[in-house]
XYZ file of C-alpha atoms in Angstrom:
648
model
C -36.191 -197.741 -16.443
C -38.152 -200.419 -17.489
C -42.086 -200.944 -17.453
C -41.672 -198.339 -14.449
C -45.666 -197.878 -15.794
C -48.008 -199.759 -15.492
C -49.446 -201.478 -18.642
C -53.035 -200.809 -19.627
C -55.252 -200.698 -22.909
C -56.258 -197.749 -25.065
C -59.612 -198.803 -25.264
C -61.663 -200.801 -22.804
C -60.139 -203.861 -20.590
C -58.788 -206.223 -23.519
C -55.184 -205.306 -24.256
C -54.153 -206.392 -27.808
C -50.183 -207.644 -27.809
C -48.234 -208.208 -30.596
C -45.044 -210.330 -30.366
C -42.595 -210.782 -33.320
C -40.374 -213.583 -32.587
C -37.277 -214.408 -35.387
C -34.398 -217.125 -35.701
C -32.234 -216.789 -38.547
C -32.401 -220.403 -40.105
C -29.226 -221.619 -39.338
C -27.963 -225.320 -39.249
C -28.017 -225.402 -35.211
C -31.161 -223.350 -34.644
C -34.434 -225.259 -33.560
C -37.817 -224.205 -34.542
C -38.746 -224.200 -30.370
C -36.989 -221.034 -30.087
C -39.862 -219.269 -31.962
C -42.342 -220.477 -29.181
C -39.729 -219.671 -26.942
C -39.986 -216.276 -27.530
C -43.314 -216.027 -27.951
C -44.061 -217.557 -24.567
C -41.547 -215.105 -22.383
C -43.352 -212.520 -24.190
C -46.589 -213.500 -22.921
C -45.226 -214.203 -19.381
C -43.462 -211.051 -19.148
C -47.058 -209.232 -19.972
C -48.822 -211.326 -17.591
C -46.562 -210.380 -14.931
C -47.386 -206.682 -15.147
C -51.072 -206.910 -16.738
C -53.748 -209.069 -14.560
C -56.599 -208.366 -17.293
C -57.672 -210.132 -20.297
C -55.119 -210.659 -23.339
C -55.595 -210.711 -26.937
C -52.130 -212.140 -28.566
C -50.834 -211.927 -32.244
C -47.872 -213.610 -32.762
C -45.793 -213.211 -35.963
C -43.040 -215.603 -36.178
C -40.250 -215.875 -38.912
C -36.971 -217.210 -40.188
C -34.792 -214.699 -41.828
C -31.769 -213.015 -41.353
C -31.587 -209.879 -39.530
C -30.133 -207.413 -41.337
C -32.861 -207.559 -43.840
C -35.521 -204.692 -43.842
C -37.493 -205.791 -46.474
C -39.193 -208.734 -44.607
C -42.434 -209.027 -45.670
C -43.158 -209.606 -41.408
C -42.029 -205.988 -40.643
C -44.272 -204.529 -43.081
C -46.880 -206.626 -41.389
C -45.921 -204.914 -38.074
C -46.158 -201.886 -39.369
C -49.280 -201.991 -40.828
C -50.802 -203.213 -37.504
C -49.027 -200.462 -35.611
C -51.115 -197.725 -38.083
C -53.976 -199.318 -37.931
C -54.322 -198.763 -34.180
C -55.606 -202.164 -33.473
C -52.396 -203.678 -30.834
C -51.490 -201.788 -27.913
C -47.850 -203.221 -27.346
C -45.501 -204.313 -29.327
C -42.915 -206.795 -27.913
C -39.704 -208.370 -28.804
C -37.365 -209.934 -26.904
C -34.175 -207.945 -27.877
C -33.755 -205.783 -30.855
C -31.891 -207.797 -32.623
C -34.963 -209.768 -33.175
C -36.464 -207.510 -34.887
C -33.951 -205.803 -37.199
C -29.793 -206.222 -36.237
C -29.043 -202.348 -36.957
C -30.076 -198.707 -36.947
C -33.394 -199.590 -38.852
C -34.858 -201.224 -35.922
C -35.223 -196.887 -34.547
C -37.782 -196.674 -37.779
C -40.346 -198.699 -35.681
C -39.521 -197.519 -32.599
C -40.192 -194.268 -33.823
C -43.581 -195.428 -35.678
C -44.696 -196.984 -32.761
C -44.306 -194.106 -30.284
C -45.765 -191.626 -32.674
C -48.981 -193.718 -33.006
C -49.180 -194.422 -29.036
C -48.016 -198.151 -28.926
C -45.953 -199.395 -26.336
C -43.239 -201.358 -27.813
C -40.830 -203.425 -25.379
C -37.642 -205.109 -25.373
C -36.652 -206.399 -22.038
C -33.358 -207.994 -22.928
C -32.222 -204.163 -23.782
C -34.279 -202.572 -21.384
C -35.894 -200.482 -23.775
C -39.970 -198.961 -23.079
C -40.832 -196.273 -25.294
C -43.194 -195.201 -22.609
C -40.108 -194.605 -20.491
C -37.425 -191.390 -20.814
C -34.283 -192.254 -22.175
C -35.401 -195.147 -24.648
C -33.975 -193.421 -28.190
C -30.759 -193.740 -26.096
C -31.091 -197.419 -24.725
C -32.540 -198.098 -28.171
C -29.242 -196.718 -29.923
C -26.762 -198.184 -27.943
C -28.701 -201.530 -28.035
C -28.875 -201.608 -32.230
C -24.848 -200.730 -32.155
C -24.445 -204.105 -30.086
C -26.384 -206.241 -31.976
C -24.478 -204.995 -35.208
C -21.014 -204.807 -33.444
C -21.667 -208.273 -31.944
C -22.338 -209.696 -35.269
C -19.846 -207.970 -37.175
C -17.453 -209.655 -34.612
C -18.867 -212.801 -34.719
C -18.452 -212.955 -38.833
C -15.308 -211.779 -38.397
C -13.825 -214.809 -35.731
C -15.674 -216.938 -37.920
C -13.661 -215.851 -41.406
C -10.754 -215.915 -39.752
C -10.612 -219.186 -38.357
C -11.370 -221.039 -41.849
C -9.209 -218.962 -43.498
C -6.198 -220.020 -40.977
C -7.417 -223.400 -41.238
C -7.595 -223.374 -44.521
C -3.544 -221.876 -45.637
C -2.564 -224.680 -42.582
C -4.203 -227.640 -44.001
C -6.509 -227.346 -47.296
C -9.721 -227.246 -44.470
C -11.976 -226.640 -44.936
C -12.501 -228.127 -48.841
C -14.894 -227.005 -51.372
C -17.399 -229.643 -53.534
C -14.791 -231.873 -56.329
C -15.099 -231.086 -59.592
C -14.799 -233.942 -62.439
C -10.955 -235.390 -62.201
C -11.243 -235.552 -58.389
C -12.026 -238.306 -55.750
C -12.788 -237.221 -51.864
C -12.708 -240.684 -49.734
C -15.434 -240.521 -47.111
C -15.194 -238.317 -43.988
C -12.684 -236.537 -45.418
C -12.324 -232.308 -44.787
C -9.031 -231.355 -45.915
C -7.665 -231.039 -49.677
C -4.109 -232.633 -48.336
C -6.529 -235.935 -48.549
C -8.209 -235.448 -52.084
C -7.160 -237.852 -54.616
C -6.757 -236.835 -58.401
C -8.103 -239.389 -61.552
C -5.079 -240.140 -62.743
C -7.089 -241.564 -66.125
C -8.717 -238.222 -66.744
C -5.207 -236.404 -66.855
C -4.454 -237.016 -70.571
C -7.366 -235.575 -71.295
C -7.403 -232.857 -69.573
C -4.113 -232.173 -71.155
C -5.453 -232.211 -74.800
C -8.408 -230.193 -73.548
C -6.187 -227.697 -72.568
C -3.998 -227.623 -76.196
C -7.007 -227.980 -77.738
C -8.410 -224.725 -76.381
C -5.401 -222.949 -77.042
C -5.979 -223.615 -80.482
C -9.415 -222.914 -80.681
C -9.581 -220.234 -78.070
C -13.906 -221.102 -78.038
C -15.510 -222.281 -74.586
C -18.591 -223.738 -76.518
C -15.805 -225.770 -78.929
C -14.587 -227.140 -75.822
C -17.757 -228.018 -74.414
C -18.544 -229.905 -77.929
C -15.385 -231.462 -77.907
C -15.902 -232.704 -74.115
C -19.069 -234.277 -74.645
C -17.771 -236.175 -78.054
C -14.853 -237.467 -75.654
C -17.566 -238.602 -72.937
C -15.592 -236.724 -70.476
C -17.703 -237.001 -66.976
C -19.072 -233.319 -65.902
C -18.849 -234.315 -62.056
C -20.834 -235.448 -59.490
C -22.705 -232.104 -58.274
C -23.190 -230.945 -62.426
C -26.874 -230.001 -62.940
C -26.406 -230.991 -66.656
C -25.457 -233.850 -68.279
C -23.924 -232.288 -70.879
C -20.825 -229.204 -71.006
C -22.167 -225.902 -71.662
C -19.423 -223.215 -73.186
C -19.998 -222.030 -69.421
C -19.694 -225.000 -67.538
C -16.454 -225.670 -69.429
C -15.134 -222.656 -68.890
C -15.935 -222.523 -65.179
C -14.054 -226.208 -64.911
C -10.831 -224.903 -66.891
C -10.173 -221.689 -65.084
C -10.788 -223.775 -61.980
C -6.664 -223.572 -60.200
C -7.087 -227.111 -58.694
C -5.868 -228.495 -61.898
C -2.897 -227.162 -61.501
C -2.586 -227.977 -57.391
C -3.623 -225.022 -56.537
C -7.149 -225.020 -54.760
C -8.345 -221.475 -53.762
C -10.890 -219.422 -51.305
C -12.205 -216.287 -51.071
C -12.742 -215.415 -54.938
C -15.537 -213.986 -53.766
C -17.179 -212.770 -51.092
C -20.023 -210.766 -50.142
C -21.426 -207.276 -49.868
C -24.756 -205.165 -47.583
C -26.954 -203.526 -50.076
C -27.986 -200.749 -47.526
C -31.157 -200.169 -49.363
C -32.760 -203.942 -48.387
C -30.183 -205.555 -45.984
C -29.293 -208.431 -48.081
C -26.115 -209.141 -49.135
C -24.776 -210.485 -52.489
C -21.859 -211.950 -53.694
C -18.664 -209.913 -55.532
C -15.499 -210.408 -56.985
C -13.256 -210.009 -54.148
C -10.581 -206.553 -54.964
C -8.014 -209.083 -52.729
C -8.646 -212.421 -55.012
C -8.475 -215.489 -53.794
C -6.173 -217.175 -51.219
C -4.226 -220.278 -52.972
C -3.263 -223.696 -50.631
C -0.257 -225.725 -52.796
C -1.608 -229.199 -53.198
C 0.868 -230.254 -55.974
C -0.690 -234.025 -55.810
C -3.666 -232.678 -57.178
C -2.132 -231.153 -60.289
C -3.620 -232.593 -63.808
C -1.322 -229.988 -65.637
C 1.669 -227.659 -64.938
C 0.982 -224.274 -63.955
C 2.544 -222.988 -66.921
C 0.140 -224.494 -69.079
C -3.033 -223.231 -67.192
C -1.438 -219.874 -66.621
C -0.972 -219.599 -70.494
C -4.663 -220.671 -71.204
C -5.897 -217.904 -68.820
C -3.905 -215.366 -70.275
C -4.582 -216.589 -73.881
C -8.440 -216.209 -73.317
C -8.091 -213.298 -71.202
C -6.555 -211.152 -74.163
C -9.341 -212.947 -76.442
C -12.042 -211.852 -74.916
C -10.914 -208.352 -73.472
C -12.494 -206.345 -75.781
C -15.825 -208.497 -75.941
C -17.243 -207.476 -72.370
C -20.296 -204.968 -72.689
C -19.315 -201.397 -72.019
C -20.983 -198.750 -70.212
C -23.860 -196.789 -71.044
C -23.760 -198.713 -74.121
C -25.980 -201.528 -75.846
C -25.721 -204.611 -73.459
C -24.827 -207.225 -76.371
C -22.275 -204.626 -77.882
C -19.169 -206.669 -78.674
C -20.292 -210.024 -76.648
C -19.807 -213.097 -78.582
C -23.226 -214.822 -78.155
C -22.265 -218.036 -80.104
C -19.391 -219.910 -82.299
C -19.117 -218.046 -85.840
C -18.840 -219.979 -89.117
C -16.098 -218.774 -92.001
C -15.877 -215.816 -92.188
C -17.454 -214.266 -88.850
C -14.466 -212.977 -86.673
C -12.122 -213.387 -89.351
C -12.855 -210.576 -92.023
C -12.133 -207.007 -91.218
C -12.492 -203.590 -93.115
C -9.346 -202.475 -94.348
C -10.657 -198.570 -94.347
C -11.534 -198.820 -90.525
C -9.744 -201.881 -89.258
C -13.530 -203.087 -87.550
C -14.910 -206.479 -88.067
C -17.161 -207.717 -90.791
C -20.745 -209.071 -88.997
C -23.206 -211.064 -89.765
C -26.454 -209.431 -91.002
C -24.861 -207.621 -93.538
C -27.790 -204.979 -95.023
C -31.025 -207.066 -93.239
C -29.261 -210.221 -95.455
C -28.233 -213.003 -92.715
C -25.880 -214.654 -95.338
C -23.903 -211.908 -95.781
C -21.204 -209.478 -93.578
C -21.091 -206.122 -93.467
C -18.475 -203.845 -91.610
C -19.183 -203.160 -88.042
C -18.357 -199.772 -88.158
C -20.347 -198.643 -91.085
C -23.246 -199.903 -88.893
C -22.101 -197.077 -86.058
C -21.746 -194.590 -88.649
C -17.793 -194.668 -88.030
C -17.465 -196.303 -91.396
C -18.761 -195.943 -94.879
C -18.082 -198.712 -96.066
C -21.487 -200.249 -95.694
C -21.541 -202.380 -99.106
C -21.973 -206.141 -97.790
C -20.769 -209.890 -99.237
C -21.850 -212.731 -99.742
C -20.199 -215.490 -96.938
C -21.109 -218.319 -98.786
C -18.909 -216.922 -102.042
C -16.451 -216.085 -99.807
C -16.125 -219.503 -98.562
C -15.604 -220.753 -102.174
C -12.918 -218.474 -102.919
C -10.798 -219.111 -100.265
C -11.064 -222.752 -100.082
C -10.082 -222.569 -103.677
C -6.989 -220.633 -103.147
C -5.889 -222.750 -100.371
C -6.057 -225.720 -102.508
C -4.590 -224.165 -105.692
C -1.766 -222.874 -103.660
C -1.224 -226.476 -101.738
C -1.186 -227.887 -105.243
C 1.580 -225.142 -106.514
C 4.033 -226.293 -104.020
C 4.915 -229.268 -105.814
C 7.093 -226.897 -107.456
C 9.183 -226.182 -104.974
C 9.915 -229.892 -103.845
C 13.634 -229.618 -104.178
C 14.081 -225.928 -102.023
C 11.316 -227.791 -99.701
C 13.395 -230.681 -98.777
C 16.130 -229.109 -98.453
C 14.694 -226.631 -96.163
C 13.281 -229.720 -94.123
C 16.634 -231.335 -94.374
C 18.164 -228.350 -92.091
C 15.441 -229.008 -89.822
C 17.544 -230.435 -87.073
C 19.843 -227.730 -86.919
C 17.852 -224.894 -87.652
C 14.956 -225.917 -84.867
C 17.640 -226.005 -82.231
C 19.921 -223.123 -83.134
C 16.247 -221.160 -83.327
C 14.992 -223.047 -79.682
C 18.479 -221.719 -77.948
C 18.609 -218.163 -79.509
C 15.000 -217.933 -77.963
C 15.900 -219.751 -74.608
C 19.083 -216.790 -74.491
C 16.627 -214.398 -74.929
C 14.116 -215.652 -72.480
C 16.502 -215.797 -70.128
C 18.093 -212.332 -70.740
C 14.183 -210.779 -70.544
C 13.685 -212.396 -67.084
C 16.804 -211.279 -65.839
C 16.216 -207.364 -66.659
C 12.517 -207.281 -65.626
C 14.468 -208.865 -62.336
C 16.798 -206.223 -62.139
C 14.121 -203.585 -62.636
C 11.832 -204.793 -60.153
C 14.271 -204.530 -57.690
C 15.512 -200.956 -58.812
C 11.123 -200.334 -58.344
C 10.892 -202.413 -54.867
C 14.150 -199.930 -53.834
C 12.199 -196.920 -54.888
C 9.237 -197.695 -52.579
C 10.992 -198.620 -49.570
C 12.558 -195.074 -50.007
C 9.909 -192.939 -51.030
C 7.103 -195.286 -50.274
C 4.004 -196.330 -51.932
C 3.045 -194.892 -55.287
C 0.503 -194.827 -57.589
C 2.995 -195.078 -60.476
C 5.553 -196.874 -58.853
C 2.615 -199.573 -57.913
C 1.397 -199.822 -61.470
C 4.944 -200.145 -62.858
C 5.504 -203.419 -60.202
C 2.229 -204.885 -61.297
C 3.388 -204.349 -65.256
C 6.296 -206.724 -64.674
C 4.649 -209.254 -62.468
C 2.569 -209.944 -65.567
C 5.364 -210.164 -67.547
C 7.585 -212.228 -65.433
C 4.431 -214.402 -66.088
C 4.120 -214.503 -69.465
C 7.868 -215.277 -69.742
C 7.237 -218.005 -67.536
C 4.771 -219.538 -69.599
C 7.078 -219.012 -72.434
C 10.206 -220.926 -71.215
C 7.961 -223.664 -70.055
C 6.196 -224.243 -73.601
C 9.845 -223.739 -75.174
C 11.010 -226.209 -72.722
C 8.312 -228.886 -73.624
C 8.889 -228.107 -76.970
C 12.634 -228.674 -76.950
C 12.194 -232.222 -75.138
C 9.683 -233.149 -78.182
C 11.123 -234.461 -81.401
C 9.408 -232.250 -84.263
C 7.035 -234.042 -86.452
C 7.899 -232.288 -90.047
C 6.325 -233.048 -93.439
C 9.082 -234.568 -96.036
C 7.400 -232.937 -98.932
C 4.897 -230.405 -100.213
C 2.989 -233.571 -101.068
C 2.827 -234.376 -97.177
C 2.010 -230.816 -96.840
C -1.058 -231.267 -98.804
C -2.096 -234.276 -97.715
C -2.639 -232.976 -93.845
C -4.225 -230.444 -95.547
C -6.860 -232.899 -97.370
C -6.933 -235.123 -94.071
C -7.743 -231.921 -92.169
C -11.191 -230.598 -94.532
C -12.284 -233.606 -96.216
C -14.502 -234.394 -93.570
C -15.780 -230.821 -92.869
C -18.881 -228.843 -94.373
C -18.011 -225.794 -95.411
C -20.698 -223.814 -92.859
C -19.833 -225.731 -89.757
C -18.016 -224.148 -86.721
C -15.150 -226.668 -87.293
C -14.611 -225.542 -90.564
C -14.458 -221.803 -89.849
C -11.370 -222.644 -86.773
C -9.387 -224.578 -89.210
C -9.505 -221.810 -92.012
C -9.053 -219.557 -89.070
C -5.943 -221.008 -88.422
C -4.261 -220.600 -91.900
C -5.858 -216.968 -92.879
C -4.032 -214.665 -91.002
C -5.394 -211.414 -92.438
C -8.342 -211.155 -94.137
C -8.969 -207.706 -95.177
C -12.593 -206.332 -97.445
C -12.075 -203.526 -99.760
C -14.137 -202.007 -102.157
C -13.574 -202.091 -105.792
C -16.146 -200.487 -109.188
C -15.906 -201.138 -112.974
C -14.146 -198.527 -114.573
C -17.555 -197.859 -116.031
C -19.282 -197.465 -113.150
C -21.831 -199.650 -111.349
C -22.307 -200.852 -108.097
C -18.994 -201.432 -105.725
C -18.056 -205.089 -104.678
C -15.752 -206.322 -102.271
C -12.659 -208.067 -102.850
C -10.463 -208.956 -100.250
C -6.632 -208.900 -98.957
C -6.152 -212.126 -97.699
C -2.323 -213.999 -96.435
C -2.115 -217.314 -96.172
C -0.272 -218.989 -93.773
C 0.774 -222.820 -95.154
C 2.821 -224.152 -92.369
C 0.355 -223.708 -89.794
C -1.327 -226.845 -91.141
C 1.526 -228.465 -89.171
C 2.310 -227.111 -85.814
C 5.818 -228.196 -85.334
C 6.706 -225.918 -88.824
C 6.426 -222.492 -86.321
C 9.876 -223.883 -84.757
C 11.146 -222.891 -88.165
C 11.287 -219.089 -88.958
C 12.111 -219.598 -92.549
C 9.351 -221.890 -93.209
C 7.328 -219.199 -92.536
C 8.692 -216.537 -95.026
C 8.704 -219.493 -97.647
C 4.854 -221.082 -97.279
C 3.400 -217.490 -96.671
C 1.039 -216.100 -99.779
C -0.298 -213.109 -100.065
C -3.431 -212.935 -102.689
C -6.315 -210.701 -103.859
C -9.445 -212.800 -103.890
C -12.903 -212.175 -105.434
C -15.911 -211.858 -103.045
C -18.533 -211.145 -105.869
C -19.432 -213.302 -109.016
C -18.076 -210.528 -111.857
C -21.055 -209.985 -114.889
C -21.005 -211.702 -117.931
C -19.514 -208.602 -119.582
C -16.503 -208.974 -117.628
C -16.454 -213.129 -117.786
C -16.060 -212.820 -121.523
C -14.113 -209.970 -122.349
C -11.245 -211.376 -122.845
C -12.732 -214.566 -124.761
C -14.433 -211.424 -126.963
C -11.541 -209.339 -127.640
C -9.377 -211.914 -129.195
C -12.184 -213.036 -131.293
C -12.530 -209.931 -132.373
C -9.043 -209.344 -133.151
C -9.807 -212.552 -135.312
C -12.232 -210.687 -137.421
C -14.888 -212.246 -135.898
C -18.854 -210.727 -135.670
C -20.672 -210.109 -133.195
C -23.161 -212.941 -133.990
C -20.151 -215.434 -134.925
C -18.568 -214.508 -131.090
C -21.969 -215.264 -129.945
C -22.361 -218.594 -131.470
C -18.756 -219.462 -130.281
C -18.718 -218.548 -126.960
C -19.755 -221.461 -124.275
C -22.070 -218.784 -122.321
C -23.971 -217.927 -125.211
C -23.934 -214.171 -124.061
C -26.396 -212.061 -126.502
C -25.510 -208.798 -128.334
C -25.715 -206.464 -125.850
C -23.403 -208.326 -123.436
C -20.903 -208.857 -126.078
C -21.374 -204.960 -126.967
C -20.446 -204.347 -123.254
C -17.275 -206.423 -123.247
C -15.867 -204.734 -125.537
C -17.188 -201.204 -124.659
C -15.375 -202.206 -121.706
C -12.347 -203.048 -122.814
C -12.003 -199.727 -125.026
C -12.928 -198.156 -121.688
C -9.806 -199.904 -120.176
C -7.731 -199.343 -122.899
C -8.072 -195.635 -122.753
C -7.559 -195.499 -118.606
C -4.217 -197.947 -119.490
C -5.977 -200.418 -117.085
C -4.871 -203.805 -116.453
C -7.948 -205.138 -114.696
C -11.544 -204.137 -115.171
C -12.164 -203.094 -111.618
C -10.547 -200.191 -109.862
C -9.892 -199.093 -105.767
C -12.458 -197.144 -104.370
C -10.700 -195.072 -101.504
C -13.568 -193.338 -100.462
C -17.241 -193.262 -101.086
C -17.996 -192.355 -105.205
C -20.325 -189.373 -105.361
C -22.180 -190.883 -108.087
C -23.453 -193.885 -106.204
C -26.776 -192.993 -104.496
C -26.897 -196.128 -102.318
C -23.697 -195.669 -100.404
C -24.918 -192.439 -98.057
C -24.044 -193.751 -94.661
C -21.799 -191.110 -94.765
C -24.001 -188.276 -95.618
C -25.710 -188.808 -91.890
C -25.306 -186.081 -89.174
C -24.370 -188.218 -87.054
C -21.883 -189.753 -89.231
C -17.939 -189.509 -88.219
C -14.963 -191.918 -89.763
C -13.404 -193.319 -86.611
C -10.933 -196.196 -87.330
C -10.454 -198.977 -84.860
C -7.534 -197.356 -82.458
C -3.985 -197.786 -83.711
C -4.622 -198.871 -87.473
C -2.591 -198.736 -89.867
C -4.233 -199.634 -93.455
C -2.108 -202.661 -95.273
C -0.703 -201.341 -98.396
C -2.097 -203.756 -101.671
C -0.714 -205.717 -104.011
């Protein structure tokens, strides 16, 4: 059923061929095969056509599963232009490896060109050719499905047997020449301590670009196939969530996909994960440590992705924040303060007022802000030195405190893992009974996380224990790491912002007004956690209770009215003028301001106020500028689960 007729132009003597002839590109594929093909095309015409020839050859390297080529479009256009009278190919496969290759067929039959493929026996001028055609494209595909398939499966086998076959090293490795197999990788043993402090570092810090600054200060090497010279927040990222350095080198993270539409295939996160070989002598740190890092940046950054439907850049940290970006939060909605605050880039303004969820939309100044915190941190340093003999006595109990505290957490450690033990096997019963379930499943993967997290947490406690403690002997100590830790550090660099980070543990905007009226300003709720200035003071609980402040701090510079009314009213009381009060007074306020002060104080008075300012709870109705809320699109929507903190 093949070239049965004979072959013959359309139009006059000269038959016009056209011959598309593809290899894929592969390692082991020679260029000759293209003239290959195009030469048995031309000999199987000759064979069955003794006139003259006219030959267009189209020859390519591509895979074939992809219908987009830019050389099929080619061969279609010549097919509707009516200028070749055959088309051949040598099999289908050549042409397209699927059910696409019938789309040409089908053009070519319609506009009265032969097309041929001798190697599946297929003449559209012969009956039966949709069927040869068919069968023929299901081959090709099946065959290379097959062939993918054998081909996965041996590396994958060779790969659990013996680490083959191994991926390019990263920085902290060594592969000796001719060698295929991780079992033969060597480690740099001299890069290990640093790869350890990278990794406490970063759990401190819990910032990829830190780490990448913090990397190239340290002159650690970026590997031998890096494109940069330098880390990127990416490129460190990418080399700490890599599981060699923890002897545990992995394939088939990803793997890859058939966009129908084109052919081409990309590359996916693979819904199996990756498949793990143990090389232990390739470990630079324990797996509990790099297990804790991925879990400690995982629930960082959770909430940060982009989500649906929704502005790209929503939520995504785009760079390191200085003090106090990703610290500062609205204590109506429980959102974050951003920068931008009101078209001002110095200042922060609550996320949610932004959205319309909040109405708080009355910014501060981060600069101010700064200030007043730094100041409280160092006033309150300095106010321990009155506590020096509770202090060392707490210190004194150190011993015996830290390791009553490390074994009462050990106990319960231990009595955790052994009920999520008990209750996985009271799940892993249920299935084998009832089999598979969608709640059953979800339950089994809840505890395998925590079995992991408990993990992590006897190993640090374990570390820890097997460290002696290094504890301050006095508040003065206490200040002095303080000093020793900001001396160095401008108050608007990225360093800056982690350290304060680290001893602000809430730091929550509200709004407060005059009792007068006037504009609202922010103040903030802000606790201050002392001990964290030295690590090892978290192994004592009542260290905590003991260096923890809680404070109401200023984020606005008050009016002159309010800077002298006290200064006023007890001259006053003295019998003093007006003009005598203004003489005295270091500000040299004028009349009117000193009128105010005390207007304001009567004003106080009268309201049995303590302090000038009072809580706004929600927005004042006398206020023109605060109308976020007056929008129709406008709804209060508090950050899930918050609870406001009551004030002092």
């Amino acid at each position: 059923m093949y070239l049965n007729k004979p072959l013959k132009p359309r139009v006059g003597q000269l038959l016009v061929l056209a011959i598309l002839a593809r290899i894929s590109g592969c390692e082991n594929q020679k260029e000759a095969s293209l003239d290959d093909q195009a030469d048995h095309g031309k000999q199987e015409i000759a064979h069955h056509y003794s006139g003259p020839v006219q030959t267009i050859v189209i020859k390519t390297k591509a895979k074939g599963e992809r219908i987009d080529r830019p050389e099929l479009s080619e061969v279609r256009d010549l097919i509707r232009s009516g200028k070749i009278d055959v088309l051949f190919v040598e099999d289908l496969g050549r042409m397209i490896r699927g059910a696409a290759a019938m789309e040409i067929l089908y053009l070519a039959y319609d506009r009265g060109v032969r097309a041929l493929s001798p190697n599946d026996a297929v003449d559209t001028f012969e009956d039966g050719w949709e069927e040869r055609a068919l069968a023929a494209c299901v081959e090709h595909l099946s065959a290379n499905a097959q062939t993918s398939r054998r081909i996965k499966h041996k590396t994958m086998n060779r790969f659990k047997r013996e680490g083959k076959v191994s991926r390019r090293p990263i920085a902290g490795y060594v592969v000796p020449e001719g060698v295929k197999t991780y079992s033969e990788w060597k480690k740099t043993d001299d890069l290990t301590p640093v790869i350890e402090d990278a990794f406490k570092y970063m759990l401190a810090k819990k910032n990829w670009t830190a780490l990448a600054e913090w990397f190239n200060e340290q002159g650690f090497p970026v590997g031998p196939y890096a494109t940069n010279e330098k880390y990127t927040g990416a490129s460190a990222r990418r080399f700490m969530s890599n599981p060699i350095l923890k002897g545990m080198p992995y394939r088939g993270f990803m793997h890859t996909i058939k966009i129908g539409s084109s052919g081409a295939r990309k590359s996916v996160k693979n819904p199996e994960g990756p498949t793990f070989y143990e090389a232990p002598h390739l470990a630079h740190v324990t797996p509990a440590l790099f297990d804790e890092l991925q879990a400690a940046m995982h629930e960082e950054n959770k909430s940060k992705g982009a989500p649906p439907k929704e502005h790209p850049l929503k939520n995504v940290s785009r760079k390191r924040s200085r003090f106090p970006g990703r610290c500062a939060k609205c204590w109506y909605c429980g959102h974050e303060f951003v920068w931008g605050g009101n078209g001002i880039s110095g200042n922060l303004m609550c996320n949610g007022a932004r959205q319309r969820r909040c109405w708080c939309s009355v910014g501060f100044s981060a600069a101010i802000a700064t200030a007043a915190i730094l100041r409280a941190l160092k006033e309150e340093y300095f106010a321990l030195e009155g506590i020096t003999d509770q202090f060392s006595a707490l210190i004194a109990k150190a011993a015996g405190s830290i390791q009553s505290a490390d074994d009462s957490m050990a106990t319960k450690l231990d009595a955790d893992i052994k009920a999520l033990g008990k209750e996985k096997q009271n799940i892993l019963a249920a299935i084998r009974e009832a089999g598979p379930h969608e709640m059953l499943t979800n339950d089994l993967e809840r505890i395998k996380k925590q079995e992991a997290q408990l993990a992590r947490d006897h190993q640090k406690l374990e570390h820890a224990r097997a460290t002696a403690p290094k504890l301050p002997s006095s508040p003065g100590d206490l200040k002095a790491e303080f000093d020793t830790a900001f001396e160095s550090l401008a108050t608007d660099s990225y360093d800056f912002a982690d350290a304060v980070r680290n001893l602000v543990s809430e730091f929550q905007v509200f709004l407060v007004r005059l009792c007068d009226g006037g504009p609202p300003v922010a103040r903030a709720r802000v606790v201050l956690a002392l001990d964290r200035i030295v690590p090892d003071l978290a192994r004592m609980p009542e260290m905590a209770g003991l260096l923890r402040r809680e404070l109401i701090v200023d984020l606005f510079e008050p009016p002159q009215c309010v800077r002298i009314r006290e200064q006023v009213v007890k001259l006053r009381s003295e019998g003093k003028t007006e003009y005598q009060i203004m003489e005295l007074l270091g500000e040299k306020p004028t009349k009117t301001a000193v009128q105010k002060a005390m207007a304001l104080h009567r004003k106080m008075e009268r309201q049995q106020l303590a302090d000038p300012y009072v809580l706004l709870t929600e927005a004042p109705e006398d206020y023109s500028k605060l109308r976020r809320h007056k929008h129709q699109l406008y709804k209060f929507a508090p950050v899930d689960g918050y609870q406001r903190p009551p004030l002092l």
